[in-house]
PDB file of C-alpha atoms in Angstrom:
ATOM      1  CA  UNK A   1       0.000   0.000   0.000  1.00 50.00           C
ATOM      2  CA  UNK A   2       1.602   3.829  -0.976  1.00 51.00           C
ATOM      3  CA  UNK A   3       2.494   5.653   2.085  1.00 50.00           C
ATOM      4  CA  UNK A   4      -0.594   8.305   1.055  1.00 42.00           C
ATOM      5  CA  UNK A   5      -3.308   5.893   0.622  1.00 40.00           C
ATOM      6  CA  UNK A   6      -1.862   4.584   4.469  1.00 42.00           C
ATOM      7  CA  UNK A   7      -1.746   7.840   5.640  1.00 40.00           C
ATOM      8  CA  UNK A   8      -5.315   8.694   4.519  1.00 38.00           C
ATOM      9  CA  UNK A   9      -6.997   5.689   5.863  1.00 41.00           C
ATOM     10  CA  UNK A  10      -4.883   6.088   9.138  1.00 47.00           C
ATOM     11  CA  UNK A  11      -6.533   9.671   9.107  1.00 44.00           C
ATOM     12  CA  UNK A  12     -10.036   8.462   8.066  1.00 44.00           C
ATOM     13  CA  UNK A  13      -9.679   6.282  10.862  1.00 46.00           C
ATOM     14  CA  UNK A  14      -9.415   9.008  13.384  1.00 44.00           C
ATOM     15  CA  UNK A  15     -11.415  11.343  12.060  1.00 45.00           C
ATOM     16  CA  UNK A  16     -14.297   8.813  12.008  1.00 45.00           C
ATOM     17  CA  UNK A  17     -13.319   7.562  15.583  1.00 45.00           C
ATOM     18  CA  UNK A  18     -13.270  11.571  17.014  1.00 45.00           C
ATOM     19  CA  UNK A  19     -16.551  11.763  15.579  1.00 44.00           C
ATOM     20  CA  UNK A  20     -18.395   9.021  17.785  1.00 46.00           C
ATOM     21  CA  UNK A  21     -18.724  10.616  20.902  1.00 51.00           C
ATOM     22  CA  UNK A  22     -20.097  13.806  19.593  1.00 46.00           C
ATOM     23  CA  UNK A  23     -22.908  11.588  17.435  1.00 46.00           C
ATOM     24  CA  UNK A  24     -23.478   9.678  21.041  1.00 49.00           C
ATOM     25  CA  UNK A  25     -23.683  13.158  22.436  1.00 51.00           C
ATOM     26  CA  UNK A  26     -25.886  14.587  20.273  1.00 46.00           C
ATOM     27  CA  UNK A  27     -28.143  11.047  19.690  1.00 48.00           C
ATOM     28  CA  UNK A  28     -28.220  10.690  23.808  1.00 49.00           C
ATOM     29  CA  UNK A  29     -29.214  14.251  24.206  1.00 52.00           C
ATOM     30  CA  UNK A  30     -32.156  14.112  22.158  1.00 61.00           C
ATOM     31  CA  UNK A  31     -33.407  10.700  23.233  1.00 59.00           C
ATOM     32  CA  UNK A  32     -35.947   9.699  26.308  1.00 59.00           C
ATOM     33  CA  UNK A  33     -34.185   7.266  28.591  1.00 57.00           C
ATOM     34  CA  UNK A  34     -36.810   5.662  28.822  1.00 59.00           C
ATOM     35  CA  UNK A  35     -37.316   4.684  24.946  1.00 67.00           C
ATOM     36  CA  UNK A  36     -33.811   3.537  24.691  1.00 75.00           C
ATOM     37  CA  UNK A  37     -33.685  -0.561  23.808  1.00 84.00           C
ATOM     38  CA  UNK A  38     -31.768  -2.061  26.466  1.00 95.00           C
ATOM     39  CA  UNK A  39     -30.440  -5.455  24.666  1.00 96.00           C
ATOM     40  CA  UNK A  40     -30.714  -9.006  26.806  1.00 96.00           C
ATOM     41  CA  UNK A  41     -27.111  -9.893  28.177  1.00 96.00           C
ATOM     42  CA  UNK A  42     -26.054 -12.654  30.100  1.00 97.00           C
ATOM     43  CA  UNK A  43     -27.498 -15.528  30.912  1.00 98.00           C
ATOM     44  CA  UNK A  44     -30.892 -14.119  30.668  1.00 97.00           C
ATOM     45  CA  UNK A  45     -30.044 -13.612  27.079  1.00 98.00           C
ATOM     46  CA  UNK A  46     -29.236 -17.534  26.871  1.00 98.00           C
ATOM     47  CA  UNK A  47     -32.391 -18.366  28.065  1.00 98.00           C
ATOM     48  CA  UNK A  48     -34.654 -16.142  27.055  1.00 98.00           C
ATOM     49  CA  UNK A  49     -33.442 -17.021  22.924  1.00 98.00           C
ATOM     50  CA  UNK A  50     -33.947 -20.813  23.825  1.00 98.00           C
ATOM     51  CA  UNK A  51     -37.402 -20.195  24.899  1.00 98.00           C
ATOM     52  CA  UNK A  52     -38.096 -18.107  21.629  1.00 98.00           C
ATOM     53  CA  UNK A  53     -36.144 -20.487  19.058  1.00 98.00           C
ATOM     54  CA  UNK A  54     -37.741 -23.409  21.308  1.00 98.00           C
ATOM     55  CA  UNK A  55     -41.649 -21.248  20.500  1.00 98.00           C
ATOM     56  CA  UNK A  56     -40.429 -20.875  16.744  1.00 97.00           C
ATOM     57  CA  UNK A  57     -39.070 -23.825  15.936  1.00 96.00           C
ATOM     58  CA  UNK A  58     -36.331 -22.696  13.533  1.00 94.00           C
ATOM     59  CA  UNK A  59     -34.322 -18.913  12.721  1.00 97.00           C
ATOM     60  CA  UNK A  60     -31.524 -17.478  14.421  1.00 98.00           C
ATOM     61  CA  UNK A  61     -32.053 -14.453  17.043  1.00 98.00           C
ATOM     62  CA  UNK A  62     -31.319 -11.251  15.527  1.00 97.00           C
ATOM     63  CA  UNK A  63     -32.451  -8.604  18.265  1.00 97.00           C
ATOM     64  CA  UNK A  64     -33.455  -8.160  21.703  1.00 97.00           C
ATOM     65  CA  UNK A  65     -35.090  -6.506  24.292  1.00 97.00           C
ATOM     66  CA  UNK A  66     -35.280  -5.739  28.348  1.00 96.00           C
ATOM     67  CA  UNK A  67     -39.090  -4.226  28.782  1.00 91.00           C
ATOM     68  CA  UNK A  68     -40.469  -3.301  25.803  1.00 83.00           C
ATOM     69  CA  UNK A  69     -43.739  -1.691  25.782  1.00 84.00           C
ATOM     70  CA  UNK A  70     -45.876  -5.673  25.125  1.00 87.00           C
ATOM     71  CA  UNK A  71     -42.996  -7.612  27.455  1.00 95.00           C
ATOM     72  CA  UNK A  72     -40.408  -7.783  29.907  1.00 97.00           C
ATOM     73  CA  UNK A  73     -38.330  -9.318  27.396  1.00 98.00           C
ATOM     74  CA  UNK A  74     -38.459  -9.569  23.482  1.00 97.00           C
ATOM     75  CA  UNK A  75     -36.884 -11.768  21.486  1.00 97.00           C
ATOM     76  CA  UNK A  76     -36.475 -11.223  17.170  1.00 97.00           C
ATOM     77  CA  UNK A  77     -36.115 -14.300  15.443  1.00 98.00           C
ATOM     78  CA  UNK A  78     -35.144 -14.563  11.510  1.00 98.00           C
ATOM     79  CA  UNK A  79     -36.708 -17.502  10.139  1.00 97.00           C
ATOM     80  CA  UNK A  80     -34.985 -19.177   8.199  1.00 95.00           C
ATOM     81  CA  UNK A  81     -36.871 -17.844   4.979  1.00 96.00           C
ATOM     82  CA  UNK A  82     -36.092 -14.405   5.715  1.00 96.00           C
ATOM     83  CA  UNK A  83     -39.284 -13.499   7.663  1.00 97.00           C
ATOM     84  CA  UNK A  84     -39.367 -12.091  11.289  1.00 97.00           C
ATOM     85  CA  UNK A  85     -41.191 -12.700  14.375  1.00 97.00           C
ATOM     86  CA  UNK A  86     -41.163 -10.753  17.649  1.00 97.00           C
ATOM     87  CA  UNK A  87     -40.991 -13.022  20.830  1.00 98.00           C
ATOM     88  CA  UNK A  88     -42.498 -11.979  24.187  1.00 97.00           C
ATOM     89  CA  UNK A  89     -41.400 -13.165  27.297  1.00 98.00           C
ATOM     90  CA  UNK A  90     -42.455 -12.813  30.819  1.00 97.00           C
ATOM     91  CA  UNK A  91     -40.105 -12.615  33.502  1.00 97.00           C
ATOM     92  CA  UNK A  92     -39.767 -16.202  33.772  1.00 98.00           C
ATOM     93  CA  UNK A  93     -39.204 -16.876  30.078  1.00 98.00           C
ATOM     94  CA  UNK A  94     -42.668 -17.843  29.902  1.00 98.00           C
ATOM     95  CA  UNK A  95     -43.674 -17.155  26.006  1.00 98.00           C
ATOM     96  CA  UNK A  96     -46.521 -14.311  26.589  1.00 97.00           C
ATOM     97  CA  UNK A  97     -47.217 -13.438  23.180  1.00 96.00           C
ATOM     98  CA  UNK A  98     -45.518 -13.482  19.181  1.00 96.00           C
ATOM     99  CA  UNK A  99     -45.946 -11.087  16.438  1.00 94.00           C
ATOM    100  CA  UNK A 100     -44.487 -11.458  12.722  1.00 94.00           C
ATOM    101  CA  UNK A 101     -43.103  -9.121  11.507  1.00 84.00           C
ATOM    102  CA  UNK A 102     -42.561  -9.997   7.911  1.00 74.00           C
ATOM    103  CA  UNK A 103     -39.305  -9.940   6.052  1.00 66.00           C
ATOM    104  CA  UNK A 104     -36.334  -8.417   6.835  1.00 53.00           C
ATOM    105  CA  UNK A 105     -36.210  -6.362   3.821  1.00 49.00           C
ATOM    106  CA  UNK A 106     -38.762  -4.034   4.994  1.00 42.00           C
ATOM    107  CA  UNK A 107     -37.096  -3.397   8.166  1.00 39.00           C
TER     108      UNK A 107
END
């Protein structure tokens, strides 16, 4: 690679990097704590995308959720033909509830 097309990635690289916190800034800033998605972690995450693949039957877990507005937890599953399904759990990973969402390509 020529020294300049280093040099300008290596500087792209930065410039993009400085750039993040001001983007958080200005995205936090603007945004109700309390409509932020809090993503599953842990082992509640293990469990809670057993019980929805378990419900489903097929698809591999593409998003989740701590206490969305229809659940205490929600699991997004991508079937395995493209389509989408929301999950809810209770607290107990107790399927509540399911909602397709269609395919991916309109999300």
């Amino acid at each position: 690679m020529k020294k300049t097309t280093k040099a300008l990635l290596i500087g792209a690289a930065f410039a993009g990097a400085a750039a993040v916190p001001a983007i958080a800034q200005a995205v936090s800033s603007d945004t109700d704590p309390a409509e932020v998605d809090r993503p599953i972690t842990g082992e509640s995450l293990n469990r809670a995308s057993s019980a929805a693949l378990e419900f489903i039957g097929e698809g591999l877990v593409t998003g989740t959720e701590i206490e969305d507005e229809e659940s205490y937890y929600e699991i997004e599953v991508t079937r395995d033909d493209g389509s989408e399904v929301d999950v809810q759990l209770d607290e107990a990973f107790n399927v509540v509830g399911s909602e397709d969402d269609g395919t991916g390509a309109d999300h």
